[in-house]
N, C-alpha and C. Protein backbone atom coordinates (compact mmCIF):
# COMPACT_ATOMS: atom_id res chain seq x y z
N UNK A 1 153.30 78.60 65.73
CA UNK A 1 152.32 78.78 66.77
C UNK A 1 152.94 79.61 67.89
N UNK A 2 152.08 80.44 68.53
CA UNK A 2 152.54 81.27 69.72
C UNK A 2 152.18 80.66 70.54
N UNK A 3 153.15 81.15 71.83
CA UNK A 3 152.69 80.21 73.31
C UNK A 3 152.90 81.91 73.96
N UNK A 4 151.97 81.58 74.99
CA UNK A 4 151.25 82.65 76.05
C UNK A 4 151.65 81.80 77.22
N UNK A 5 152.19 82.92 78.59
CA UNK A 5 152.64 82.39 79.80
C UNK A 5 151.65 83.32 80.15
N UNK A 6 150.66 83.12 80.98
CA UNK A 6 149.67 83.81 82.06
C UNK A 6 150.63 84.17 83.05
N UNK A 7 150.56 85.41 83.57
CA UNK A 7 150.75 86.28 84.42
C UNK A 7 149.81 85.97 85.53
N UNK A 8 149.97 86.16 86.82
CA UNK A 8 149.14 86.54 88.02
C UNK A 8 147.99 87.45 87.76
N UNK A 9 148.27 88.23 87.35
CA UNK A 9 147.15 89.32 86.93
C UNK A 9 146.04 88.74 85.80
N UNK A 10 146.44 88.23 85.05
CA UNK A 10 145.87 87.05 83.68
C UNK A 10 144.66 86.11 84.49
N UNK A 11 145.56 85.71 85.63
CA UNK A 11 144.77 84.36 86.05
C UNK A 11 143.80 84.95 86.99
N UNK A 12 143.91 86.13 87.70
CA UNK A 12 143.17 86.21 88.61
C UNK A 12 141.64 87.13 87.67
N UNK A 13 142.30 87.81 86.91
CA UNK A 13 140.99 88.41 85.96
C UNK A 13 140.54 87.18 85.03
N UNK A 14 140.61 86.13 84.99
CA UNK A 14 139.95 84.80 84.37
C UNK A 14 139.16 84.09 85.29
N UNK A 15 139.73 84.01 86.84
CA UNK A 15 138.86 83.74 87.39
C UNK A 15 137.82 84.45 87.99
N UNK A 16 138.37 85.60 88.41
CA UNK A 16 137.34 86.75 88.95
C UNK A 16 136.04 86.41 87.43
N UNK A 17 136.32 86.12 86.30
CA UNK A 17 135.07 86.56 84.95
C UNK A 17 134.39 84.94 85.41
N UNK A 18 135.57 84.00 85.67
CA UNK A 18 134.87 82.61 85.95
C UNK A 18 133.72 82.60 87.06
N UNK A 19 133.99 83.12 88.16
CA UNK A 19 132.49 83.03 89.10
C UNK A 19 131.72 83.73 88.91
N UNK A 20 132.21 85.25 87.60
CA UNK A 20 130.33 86.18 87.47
C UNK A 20 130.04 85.27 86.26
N UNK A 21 130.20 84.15 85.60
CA UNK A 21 129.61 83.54 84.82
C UNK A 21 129.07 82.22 85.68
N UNK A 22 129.50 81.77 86.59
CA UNK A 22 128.80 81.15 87.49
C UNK A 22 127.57 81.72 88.28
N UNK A 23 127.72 82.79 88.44
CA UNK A 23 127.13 83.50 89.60
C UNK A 23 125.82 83.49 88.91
N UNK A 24 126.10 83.75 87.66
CA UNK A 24 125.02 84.45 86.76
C UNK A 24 123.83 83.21 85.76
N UNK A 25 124.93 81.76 85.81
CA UNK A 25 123.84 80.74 85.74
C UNK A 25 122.95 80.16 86.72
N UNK A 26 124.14 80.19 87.85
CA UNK A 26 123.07 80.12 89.52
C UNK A 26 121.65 80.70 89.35
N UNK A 27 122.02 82.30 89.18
CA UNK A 27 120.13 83.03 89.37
C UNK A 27 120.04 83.11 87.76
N UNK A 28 119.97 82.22 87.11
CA UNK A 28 119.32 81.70 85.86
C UNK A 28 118.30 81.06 86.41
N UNK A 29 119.26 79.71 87.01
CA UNK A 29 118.46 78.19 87.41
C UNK A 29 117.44 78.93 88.49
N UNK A 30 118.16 79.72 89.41
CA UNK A 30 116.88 79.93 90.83
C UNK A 30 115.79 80.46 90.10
N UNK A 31 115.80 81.77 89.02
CA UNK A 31 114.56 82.25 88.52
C UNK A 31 113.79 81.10 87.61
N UNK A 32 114.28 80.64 86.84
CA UNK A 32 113.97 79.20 86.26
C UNK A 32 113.09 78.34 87.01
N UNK A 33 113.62 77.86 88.76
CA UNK A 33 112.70 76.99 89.60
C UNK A 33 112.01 77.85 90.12
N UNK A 34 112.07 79.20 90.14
CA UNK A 34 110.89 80.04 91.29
C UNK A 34 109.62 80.46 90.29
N UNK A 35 110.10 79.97 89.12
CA UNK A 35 108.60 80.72 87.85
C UNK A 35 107.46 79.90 88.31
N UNK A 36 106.37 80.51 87.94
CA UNK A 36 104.85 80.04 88.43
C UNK A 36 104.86 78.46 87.89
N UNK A 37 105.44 78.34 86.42
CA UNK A 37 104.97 77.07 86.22
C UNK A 37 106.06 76.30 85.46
N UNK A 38 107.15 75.23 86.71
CA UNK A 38 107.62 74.81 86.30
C UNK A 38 108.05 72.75 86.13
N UNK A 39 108.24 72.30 85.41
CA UNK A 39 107.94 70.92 85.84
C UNK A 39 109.31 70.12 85.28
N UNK A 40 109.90 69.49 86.34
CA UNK A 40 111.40 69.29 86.37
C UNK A 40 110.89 67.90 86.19
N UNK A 41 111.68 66.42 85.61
CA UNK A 41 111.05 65.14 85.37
C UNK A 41 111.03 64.68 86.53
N UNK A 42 111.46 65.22 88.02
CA UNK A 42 111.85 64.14 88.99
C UNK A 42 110.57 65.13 90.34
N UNK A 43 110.05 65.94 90.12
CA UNK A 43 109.49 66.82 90.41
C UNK A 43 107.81 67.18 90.21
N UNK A 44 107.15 67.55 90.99
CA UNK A 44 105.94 67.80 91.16
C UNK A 44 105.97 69.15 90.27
N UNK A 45 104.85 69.56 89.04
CA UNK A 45 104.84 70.72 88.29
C UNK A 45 104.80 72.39 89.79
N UNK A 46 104.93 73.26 89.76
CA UNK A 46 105.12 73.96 91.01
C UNK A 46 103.90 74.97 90.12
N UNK A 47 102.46 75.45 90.99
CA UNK A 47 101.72 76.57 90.31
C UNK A 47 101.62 77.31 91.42
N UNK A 48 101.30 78.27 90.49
CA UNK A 48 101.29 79.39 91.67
C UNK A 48 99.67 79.46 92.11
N UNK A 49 98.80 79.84 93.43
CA UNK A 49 98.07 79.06 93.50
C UNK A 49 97.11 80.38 94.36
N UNK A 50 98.08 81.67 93.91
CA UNK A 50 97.46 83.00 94.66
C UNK A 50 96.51 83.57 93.41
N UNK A 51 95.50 84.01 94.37
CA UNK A 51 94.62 84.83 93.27
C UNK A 51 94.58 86.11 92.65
N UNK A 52 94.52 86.41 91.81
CA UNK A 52 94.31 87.76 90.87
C UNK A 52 93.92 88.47 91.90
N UNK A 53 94.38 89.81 92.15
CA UNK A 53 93.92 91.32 92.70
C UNK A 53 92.93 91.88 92.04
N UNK A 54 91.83 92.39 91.85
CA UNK A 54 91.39 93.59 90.92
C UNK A 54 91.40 94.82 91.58
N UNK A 55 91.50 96.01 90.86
CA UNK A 55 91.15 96.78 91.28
C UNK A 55 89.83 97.29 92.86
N UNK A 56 88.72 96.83 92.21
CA UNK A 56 87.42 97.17 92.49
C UNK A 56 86.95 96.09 93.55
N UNK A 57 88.21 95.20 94.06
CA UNK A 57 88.19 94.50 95.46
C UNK A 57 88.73 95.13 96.04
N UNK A 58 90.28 95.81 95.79
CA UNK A 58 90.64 96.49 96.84
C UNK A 58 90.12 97.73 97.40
N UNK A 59 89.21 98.20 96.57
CA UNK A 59 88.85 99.37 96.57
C UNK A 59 87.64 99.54 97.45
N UNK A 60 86.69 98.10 97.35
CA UNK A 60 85.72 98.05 98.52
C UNK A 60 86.11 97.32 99.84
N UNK A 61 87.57 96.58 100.16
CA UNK A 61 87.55 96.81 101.01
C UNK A 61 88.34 97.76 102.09
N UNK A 62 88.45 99.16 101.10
CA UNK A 62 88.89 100.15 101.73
C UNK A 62 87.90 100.94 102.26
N UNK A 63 86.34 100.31 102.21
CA UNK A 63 85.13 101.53 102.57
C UNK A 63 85.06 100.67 103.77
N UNK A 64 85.81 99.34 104.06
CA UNK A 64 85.28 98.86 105.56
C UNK A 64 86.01 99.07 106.76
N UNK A 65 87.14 100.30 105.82
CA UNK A 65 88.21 100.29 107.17
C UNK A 65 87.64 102.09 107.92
N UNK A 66 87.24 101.54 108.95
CA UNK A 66 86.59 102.89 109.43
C UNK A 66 87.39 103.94 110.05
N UNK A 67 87.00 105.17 109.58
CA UNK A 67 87.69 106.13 110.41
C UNK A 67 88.25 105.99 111.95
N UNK A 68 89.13 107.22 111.70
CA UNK A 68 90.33 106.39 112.82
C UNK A 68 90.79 105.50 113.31
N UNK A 69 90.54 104.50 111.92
CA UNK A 69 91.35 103.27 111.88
C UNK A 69 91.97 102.76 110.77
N UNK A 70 93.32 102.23 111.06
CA UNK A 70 94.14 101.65 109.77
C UNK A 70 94.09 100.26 109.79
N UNK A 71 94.47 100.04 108.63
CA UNK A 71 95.10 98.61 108.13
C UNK A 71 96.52 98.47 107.46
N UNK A 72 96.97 97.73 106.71
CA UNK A 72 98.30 97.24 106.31
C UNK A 72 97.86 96.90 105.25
N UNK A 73 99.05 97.32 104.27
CA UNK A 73 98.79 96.67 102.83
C UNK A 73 98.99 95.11 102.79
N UNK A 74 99.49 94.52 103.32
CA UNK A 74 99.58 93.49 103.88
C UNK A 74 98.60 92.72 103.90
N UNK A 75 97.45 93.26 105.13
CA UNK A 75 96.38 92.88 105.28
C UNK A 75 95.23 93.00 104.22
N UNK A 76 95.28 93.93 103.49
CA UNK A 76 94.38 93.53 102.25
C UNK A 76 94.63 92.81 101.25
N UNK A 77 96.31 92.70 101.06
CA UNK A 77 96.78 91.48 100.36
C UNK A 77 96.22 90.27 100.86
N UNK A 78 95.96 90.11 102.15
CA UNK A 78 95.75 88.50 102.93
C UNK A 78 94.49 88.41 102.48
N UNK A 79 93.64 89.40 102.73
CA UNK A 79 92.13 89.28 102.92
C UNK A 79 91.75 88.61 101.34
N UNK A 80 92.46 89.48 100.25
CA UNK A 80 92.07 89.30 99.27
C UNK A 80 92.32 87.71 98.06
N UNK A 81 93.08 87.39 99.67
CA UNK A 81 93.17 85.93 99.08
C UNK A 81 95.04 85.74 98.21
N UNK A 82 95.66 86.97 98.80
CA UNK A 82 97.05 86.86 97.95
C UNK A 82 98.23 87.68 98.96
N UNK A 83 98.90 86.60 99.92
CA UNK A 83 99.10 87.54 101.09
C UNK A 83 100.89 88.01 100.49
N UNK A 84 101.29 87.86 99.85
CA UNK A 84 102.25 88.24 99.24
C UNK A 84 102.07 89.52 98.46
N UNK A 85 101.14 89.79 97.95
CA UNK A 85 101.04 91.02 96.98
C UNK A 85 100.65 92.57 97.42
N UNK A 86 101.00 92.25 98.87
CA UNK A 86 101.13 94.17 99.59
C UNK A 86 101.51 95.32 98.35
N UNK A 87 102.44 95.05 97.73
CA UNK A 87 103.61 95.64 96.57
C UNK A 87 101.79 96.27 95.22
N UNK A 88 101.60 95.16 95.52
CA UNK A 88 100.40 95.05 94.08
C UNK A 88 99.37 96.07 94.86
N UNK A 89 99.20 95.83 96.35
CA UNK A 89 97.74 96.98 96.72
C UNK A 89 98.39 97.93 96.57
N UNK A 90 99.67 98.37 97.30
CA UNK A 90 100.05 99.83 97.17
C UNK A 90 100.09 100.49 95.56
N UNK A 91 100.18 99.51 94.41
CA UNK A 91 100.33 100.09 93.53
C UNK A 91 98.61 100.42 92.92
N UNK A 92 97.78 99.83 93.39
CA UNK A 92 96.49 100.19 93.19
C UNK A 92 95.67 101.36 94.23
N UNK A 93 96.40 101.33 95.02
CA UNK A 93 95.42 102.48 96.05
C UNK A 93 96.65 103.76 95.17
N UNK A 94 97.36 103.69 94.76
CA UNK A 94 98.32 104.77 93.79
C UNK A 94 97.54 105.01 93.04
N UNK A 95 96.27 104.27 92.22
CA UNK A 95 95.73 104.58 91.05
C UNK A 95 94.64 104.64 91.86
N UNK A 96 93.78 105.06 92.88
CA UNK A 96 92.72 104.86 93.27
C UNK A 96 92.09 107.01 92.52
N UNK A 97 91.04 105.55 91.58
CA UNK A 97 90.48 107.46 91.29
C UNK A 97 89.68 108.66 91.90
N UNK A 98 89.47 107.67 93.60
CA UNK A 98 88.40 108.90 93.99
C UNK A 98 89.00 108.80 95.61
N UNK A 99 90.06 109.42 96.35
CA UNK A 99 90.45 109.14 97.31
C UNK A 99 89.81 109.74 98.21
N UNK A 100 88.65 110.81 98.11
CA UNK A 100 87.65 111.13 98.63
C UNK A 100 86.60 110.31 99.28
N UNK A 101 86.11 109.90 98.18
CA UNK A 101 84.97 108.40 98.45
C UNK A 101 86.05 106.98 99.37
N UNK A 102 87.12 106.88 98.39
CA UNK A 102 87.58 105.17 98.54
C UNK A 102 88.90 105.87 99.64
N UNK A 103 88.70 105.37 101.03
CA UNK A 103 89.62 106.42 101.71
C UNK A 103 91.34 105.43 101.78
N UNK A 104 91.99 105.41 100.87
CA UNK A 104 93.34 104.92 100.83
C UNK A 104 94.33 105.45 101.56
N UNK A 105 94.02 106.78 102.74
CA UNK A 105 94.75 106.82 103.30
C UNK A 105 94.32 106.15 104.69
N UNK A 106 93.97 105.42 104.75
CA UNK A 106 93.64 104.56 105.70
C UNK A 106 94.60 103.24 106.00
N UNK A 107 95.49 103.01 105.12
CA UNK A 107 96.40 101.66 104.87
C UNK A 107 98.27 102.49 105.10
N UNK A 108 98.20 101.76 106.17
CA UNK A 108 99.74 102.04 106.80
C UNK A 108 100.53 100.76 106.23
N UNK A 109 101.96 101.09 106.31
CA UNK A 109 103.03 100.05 106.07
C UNK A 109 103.31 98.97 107.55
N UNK A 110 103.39 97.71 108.00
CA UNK A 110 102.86 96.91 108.62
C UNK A 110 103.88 96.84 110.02
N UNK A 111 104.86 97.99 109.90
CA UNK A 111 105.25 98.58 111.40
C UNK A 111 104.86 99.64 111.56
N UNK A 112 103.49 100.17 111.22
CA UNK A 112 103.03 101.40 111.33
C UNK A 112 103.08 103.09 111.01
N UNK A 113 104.53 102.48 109.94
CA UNK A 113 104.64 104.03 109.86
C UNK A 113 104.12 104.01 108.20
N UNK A 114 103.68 105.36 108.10
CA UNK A 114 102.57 105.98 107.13
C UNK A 114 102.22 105.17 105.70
N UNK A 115 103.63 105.24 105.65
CA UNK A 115 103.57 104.68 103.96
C UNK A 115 103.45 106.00 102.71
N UNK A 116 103.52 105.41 101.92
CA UNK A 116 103.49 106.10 100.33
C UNK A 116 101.95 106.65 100.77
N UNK A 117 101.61 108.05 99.35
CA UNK A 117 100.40 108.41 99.72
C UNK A 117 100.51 109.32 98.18
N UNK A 118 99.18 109.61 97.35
CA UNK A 118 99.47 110.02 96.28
C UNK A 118 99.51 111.27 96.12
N UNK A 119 98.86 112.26 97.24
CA UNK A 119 98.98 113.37 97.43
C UNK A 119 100.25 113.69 98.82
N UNK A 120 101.07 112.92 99.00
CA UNK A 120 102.20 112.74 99.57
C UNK A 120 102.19 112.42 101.45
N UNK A 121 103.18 112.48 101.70
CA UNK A 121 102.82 111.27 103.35
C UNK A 121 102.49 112.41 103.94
N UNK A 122 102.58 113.64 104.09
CA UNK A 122 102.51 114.84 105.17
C UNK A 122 100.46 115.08 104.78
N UNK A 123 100.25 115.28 103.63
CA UNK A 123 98.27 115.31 103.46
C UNK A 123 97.89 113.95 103.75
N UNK A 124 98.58 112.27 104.11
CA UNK A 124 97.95 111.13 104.37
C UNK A 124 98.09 111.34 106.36
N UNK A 125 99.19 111.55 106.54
CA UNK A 125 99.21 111.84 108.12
C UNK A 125 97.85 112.62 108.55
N UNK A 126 98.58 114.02 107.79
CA UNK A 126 96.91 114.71 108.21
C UNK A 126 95.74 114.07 108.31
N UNK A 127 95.30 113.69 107.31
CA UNK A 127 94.30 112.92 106.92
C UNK A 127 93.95 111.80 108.43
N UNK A 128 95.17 111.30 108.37
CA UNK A 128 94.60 110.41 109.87
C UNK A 128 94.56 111.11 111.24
N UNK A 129 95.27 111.92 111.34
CA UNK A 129 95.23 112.54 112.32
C UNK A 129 93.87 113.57 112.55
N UNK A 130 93.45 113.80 111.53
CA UNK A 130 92.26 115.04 111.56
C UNK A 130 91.06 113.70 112.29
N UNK A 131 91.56 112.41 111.59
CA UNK A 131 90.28 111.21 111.91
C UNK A 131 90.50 110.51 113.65
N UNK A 132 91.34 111.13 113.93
CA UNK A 132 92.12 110.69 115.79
C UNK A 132 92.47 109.73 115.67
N UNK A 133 93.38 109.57 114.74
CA UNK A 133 94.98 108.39 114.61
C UNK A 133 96.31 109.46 115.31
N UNK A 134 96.73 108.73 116.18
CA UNK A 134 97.93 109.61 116.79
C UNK A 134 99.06 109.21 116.25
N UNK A 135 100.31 109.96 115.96
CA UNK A 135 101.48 109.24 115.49
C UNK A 135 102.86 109.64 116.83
N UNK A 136 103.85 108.61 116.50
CA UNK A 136 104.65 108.80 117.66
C UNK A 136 106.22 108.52 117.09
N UNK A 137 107.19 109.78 116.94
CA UNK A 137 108.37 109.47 115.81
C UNK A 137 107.45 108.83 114.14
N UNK A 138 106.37 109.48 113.78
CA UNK A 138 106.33 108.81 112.44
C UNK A 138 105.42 107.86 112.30
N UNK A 139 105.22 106.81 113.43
CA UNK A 139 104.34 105.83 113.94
C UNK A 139 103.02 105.98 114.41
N UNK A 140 102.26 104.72 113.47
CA UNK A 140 100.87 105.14 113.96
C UNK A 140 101.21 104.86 116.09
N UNK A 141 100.49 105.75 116.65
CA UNK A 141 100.64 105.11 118.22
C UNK A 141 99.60 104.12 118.51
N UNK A 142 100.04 103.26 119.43
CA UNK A 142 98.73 102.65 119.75
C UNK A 142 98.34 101.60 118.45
N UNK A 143 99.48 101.20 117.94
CA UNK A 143 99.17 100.56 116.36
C UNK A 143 97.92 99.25 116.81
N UNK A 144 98.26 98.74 117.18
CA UNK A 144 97.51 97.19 117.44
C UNK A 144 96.20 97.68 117.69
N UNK A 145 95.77 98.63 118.71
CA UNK A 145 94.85 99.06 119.54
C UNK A 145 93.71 99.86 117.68
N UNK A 146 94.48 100.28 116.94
CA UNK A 146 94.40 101.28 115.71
C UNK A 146 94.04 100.11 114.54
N UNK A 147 94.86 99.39 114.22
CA UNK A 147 94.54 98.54 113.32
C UNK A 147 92.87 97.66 113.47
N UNK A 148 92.95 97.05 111.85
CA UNK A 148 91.40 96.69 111.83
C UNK A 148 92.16 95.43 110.25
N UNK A 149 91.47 94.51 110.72
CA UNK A 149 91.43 93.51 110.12
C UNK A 149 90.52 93.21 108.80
N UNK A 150 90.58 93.96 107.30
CA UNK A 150 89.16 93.84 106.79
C UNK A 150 88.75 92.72 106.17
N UNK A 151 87.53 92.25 106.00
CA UNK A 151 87.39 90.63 105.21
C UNK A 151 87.21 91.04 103.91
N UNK A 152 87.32 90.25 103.03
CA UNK A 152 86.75 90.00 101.88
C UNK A 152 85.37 89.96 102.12
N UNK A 153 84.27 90.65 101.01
CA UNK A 153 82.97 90.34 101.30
C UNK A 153 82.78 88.63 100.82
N UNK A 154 84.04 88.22 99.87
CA UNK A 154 83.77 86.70 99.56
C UNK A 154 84.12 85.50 100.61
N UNK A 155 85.00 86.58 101.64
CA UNK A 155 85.03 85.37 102.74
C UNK A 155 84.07 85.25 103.89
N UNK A 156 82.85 86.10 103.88
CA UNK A 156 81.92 86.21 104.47
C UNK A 156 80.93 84.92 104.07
N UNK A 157 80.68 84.93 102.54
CA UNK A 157 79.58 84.22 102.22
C UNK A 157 80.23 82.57 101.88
């Protein structure tokens, strides 16, 4: 049988591999407890309890945000009943097929400056600015005074 004397160098590259194999069951377990639906025996099942986006909600309540005025992706996430999923409107006003009619450049990022735009941020600026949105370094000006709160037509009725 052979015998092995670890070196300094041995031990410290065994442990350096020992905590990224720790590191790496840690955000196992965290993604594991953060999934929509999980039920531990000592534990309440955890659901996720936000509602589906569609398209053709966000899209009408982009006809209520009136000229020369913005909103936040943010805020149509809230309205729509899912205030976490800003990430999810921006990726739908990205696919919006008629930016003519459904005006998506109307939705700023929620410290006011422009945001993403599919015909790019310099034609969405324009766009607000031609509607008398002022910007200041980049910033809508006057944000609070500018912003508009839109409802759901389902939280109306």
């Amino acid at each position: 049988m052979v015998s092995y004397n670890m070196n300094k160098d041995d031990m410290k590259y065994l442990n350096h591999n020992m905590k990224k194999l720790s590191s790496i069951k840690e955000t196992k377990e965290k993604l594991y407890l953060s999934s929509p639906m999980v039920v531990m025996p000592d534990k309440e099942p955890k659901i996720s309890t936000s509602k589906p986006i569609r398209n053709s909600d966000v899209y009408d309540l982009l006809l209520k945000i009136p000229a020369g005025k913005v909103s936040t992706y943010g805020d149509l996430a809230r309205a729509l009943g899912n205030p976490s999923a800003s990430r999810v409107i921006g990726r739908i006003l990205g696919e919006n097929p008629n930016p003519i009619k459904v005006p998506c450049h109307r939705v700023v990022m929620s410290n006011g400056r422009v945001g993403g735009y599919a015909y790019g941020t310099a034609k969405k600026r324009q766009l607000l600015e031609n509607e008398g949105v002022s910007f200041t370094n980049g910033t809508v000006q006057n944000f609070k005074n500018v912003r508009v709160y839109p409802l759901s037509s389902k939280d109306r009725d």
